[in-house]
PDB file of C-alpha atoms in Angstrom:
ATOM      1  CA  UNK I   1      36.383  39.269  -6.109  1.00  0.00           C
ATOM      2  CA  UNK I   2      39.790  40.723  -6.000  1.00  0.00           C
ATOM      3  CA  UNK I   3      39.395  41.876  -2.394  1.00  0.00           C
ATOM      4  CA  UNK I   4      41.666  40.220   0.179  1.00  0.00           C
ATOM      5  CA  UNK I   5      41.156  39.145   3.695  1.00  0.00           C
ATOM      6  CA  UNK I   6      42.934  38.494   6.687  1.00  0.00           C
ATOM      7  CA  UNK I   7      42.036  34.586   7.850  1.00  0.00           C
ATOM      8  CA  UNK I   8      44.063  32.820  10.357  1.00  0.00           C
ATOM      9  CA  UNK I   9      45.710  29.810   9.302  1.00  0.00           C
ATOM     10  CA  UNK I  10      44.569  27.571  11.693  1.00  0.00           C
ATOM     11  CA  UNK I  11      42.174  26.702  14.311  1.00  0.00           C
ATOM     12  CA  UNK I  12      44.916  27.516  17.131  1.00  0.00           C
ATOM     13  CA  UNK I  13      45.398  31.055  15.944  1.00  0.00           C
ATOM     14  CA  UNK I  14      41.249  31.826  16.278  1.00  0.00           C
ATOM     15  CA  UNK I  15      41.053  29.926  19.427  1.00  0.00           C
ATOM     16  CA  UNK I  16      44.103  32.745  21.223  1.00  0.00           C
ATOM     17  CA  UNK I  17      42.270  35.415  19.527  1.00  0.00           C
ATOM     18  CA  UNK I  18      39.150  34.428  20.725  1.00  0.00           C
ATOM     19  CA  UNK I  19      40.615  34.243  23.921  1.00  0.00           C
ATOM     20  CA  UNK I  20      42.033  37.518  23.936  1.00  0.00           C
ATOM     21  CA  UNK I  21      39.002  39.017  23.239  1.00  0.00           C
ATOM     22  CA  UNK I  22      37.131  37.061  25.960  1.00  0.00           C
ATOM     23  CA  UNK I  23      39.769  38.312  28.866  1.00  0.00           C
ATOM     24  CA  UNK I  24      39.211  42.115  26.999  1.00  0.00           C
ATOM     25  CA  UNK I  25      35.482  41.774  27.361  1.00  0.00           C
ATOM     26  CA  UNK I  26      35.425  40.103  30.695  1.00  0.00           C
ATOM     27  CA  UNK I  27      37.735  42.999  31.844  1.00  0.00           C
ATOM     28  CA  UNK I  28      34.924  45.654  30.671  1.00  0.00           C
ATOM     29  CA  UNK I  29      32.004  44.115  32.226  1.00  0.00           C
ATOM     30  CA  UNK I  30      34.025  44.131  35.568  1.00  0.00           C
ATOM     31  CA  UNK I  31      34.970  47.734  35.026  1.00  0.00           C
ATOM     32  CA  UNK I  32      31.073  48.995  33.741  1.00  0.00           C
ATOM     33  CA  UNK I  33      29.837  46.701  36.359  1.00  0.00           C
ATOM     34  CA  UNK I  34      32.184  48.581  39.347  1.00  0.00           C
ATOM     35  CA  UNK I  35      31.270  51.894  38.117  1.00  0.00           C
ATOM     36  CA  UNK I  36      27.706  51.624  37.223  1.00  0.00           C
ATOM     37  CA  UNK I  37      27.229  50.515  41.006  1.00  0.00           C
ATOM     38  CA  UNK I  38      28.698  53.025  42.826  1.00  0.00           C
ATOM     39  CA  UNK I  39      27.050  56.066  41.252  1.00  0.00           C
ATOM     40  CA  UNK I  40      23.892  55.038  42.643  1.00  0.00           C
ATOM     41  CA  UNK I  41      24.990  56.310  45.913  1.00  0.00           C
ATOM     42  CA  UNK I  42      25.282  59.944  44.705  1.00  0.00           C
ATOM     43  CA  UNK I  43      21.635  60.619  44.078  1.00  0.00           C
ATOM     44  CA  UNK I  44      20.964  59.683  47.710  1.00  0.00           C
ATOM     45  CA  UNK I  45      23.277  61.887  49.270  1.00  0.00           C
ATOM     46  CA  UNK I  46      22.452  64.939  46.973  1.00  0.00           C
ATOM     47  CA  UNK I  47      18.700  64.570  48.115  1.00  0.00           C
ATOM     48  CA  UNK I  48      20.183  64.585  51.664  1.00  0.00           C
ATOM     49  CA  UNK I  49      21.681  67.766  51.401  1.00  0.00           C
ATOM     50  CA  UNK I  50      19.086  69.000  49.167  1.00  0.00           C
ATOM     51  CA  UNK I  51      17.035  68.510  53.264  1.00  0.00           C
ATOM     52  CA  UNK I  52      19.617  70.013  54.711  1.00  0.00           C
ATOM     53  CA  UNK I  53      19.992  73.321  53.042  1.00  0.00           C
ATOM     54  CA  UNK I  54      15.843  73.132  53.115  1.00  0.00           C
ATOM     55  CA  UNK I  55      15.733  73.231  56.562  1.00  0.00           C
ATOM     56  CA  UNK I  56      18.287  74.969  57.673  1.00  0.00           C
ATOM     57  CA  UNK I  57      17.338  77.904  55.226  1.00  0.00           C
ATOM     58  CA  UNK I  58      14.132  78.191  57.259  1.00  0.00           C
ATOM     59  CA  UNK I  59      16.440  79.661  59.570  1.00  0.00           C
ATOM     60  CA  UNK I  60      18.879  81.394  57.893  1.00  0.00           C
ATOM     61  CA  UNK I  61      21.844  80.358  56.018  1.00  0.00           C
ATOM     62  CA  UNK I  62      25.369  82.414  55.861  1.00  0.00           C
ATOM     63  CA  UNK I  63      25.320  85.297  53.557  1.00  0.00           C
ATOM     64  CA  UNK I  64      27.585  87.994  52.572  1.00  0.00           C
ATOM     65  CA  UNK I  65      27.272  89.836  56.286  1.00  0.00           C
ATOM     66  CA  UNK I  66      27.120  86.935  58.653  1.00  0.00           C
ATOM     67  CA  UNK I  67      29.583  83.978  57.072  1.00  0.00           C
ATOM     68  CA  UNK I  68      28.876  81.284  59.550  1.00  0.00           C
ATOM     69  CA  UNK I  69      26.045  79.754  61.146  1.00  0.00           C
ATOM     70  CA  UNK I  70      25.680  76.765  63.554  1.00  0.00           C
ATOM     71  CA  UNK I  71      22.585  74.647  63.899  1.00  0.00           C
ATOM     72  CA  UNK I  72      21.839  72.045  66.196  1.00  0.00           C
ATOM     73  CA  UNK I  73      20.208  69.725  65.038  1.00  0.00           C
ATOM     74  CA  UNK I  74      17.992  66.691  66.479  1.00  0.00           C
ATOM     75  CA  UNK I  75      19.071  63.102  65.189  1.00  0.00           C
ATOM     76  CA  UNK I  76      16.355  60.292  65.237  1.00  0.00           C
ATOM     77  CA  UNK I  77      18.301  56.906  64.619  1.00  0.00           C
ATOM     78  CA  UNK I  78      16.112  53.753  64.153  1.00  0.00           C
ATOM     79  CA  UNK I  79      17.398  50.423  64.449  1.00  0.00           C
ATOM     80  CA  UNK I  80      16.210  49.768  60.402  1.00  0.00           C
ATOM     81  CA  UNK I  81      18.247  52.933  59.548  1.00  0.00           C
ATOM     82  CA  UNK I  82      21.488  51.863  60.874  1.00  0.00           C
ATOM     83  CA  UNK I  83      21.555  48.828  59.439  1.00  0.00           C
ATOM     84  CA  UNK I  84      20.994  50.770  55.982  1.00  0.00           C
ATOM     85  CA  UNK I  85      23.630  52.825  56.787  1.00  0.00           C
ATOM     86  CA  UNK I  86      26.139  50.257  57.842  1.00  0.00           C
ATOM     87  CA  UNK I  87      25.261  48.282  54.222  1.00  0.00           C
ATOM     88  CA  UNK I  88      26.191  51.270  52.278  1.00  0.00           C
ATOM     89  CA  UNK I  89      29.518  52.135  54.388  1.00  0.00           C
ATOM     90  CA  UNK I  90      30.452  48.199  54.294  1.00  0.00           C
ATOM     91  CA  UNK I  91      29.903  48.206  50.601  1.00  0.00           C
ATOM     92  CA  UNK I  92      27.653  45.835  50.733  1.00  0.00           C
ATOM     93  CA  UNK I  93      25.085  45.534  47.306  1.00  0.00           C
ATOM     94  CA  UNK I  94      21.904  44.763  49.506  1.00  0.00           C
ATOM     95  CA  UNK I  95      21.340  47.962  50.269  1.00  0.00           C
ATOM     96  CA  UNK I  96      18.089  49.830  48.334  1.00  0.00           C
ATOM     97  CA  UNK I  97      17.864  53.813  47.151  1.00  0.00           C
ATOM     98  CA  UNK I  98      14.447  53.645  49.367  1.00  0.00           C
ATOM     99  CA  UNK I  99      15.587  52.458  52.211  1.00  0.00           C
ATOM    100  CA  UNK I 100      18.624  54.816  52.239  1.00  0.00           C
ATOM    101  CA  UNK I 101      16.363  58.548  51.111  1.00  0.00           C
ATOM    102  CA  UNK I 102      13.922  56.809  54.281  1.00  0.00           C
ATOM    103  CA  UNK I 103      17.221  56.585  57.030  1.00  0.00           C
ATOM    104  CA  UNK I 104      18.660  59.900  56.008  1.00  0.00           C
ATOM    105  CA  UNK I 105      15.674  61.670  55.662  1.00  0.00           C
ATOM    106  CA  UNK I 106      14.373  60.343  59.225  1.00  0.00           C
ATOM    107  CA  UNK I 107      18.312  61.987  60.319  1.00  0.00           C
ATOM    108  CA  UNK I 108      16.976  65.418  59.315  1.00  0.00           C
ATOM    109  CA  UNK I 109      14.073  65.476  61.567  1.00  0.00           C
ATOM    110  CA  UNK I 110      14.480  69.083  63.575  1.00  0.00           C
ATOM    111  CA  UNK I 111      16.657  72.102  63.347  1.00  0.00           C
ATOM    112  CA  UNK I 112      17.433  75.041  65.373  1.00  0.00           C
ATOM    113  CA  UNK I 113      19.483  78.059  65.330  1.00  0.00           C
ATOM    114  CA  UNK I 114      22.417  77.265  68.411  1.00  0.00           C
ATOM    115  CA  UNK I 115      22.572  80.581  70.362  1.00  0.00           C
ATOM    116  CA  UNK I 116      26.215  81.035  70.872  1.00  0.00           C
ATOM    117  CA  UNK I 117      27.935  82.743  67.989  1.00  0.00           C
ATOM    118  CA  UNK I 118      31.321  80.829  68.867  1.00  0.00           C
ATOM    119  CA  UNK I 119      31.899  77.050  68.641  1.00  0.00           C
TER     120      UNK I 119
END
């Protein structure tokens, strides 16, 4: 055939070029790895406000007339739903999408409509 190739000329030049591309993909999977795991936290929180705006719309939310509202709101804090908290904010990797939607959603527990107009 009259087609020509690039080869190396020796073992040496392969080996750094296989190295090269080692580091290169070694740098990737760190970078896909890092990025892939933090997204996961995203979902969570949207679902947490997704409770938020659920309840507090049974009681009005701010429209056009009235631009501000304030809600108090009852907090239930277990011992099991700290510690999933404290995972997530340390950044730690043990901590599970379950167990998270479960501690947040047990923080959205009750809602009222606070009675004075100014905070």
């Amino acid at each position: 055939s009259s087609e020509s190739c690039d080869v190396p000329r020796d073992a040496s030049e392969c080996n750094n070029k296989l190295e090269i591309l080692k580091k290169e993909f070694d740098e990737l999977k760190k970078k896909r790895t890092a990025t892939s795991s933090k997204p996961v936290c995203l979902p969570v929180f949207k679902r947490f406000l997704s409770k938020l705006l659920k309840e507090t719309s049974k009681l009005g939310l701010p429209d056009d007339v009235k631009t501000a509202m304030h809600y108090d709101a009852m907090v239930k804090l277990s011992k099991q739903s700290l510690a999933e908290i404290q995972k997530l904010l340390n950044e730690e990797n043990d901590w599970t999408t379950g167990a998270m939607d479960e501690a947040l959603s047990q923080i959205l527990v009750k809602f009222k409509r606070h009675n004075h107009e100014a905070w």
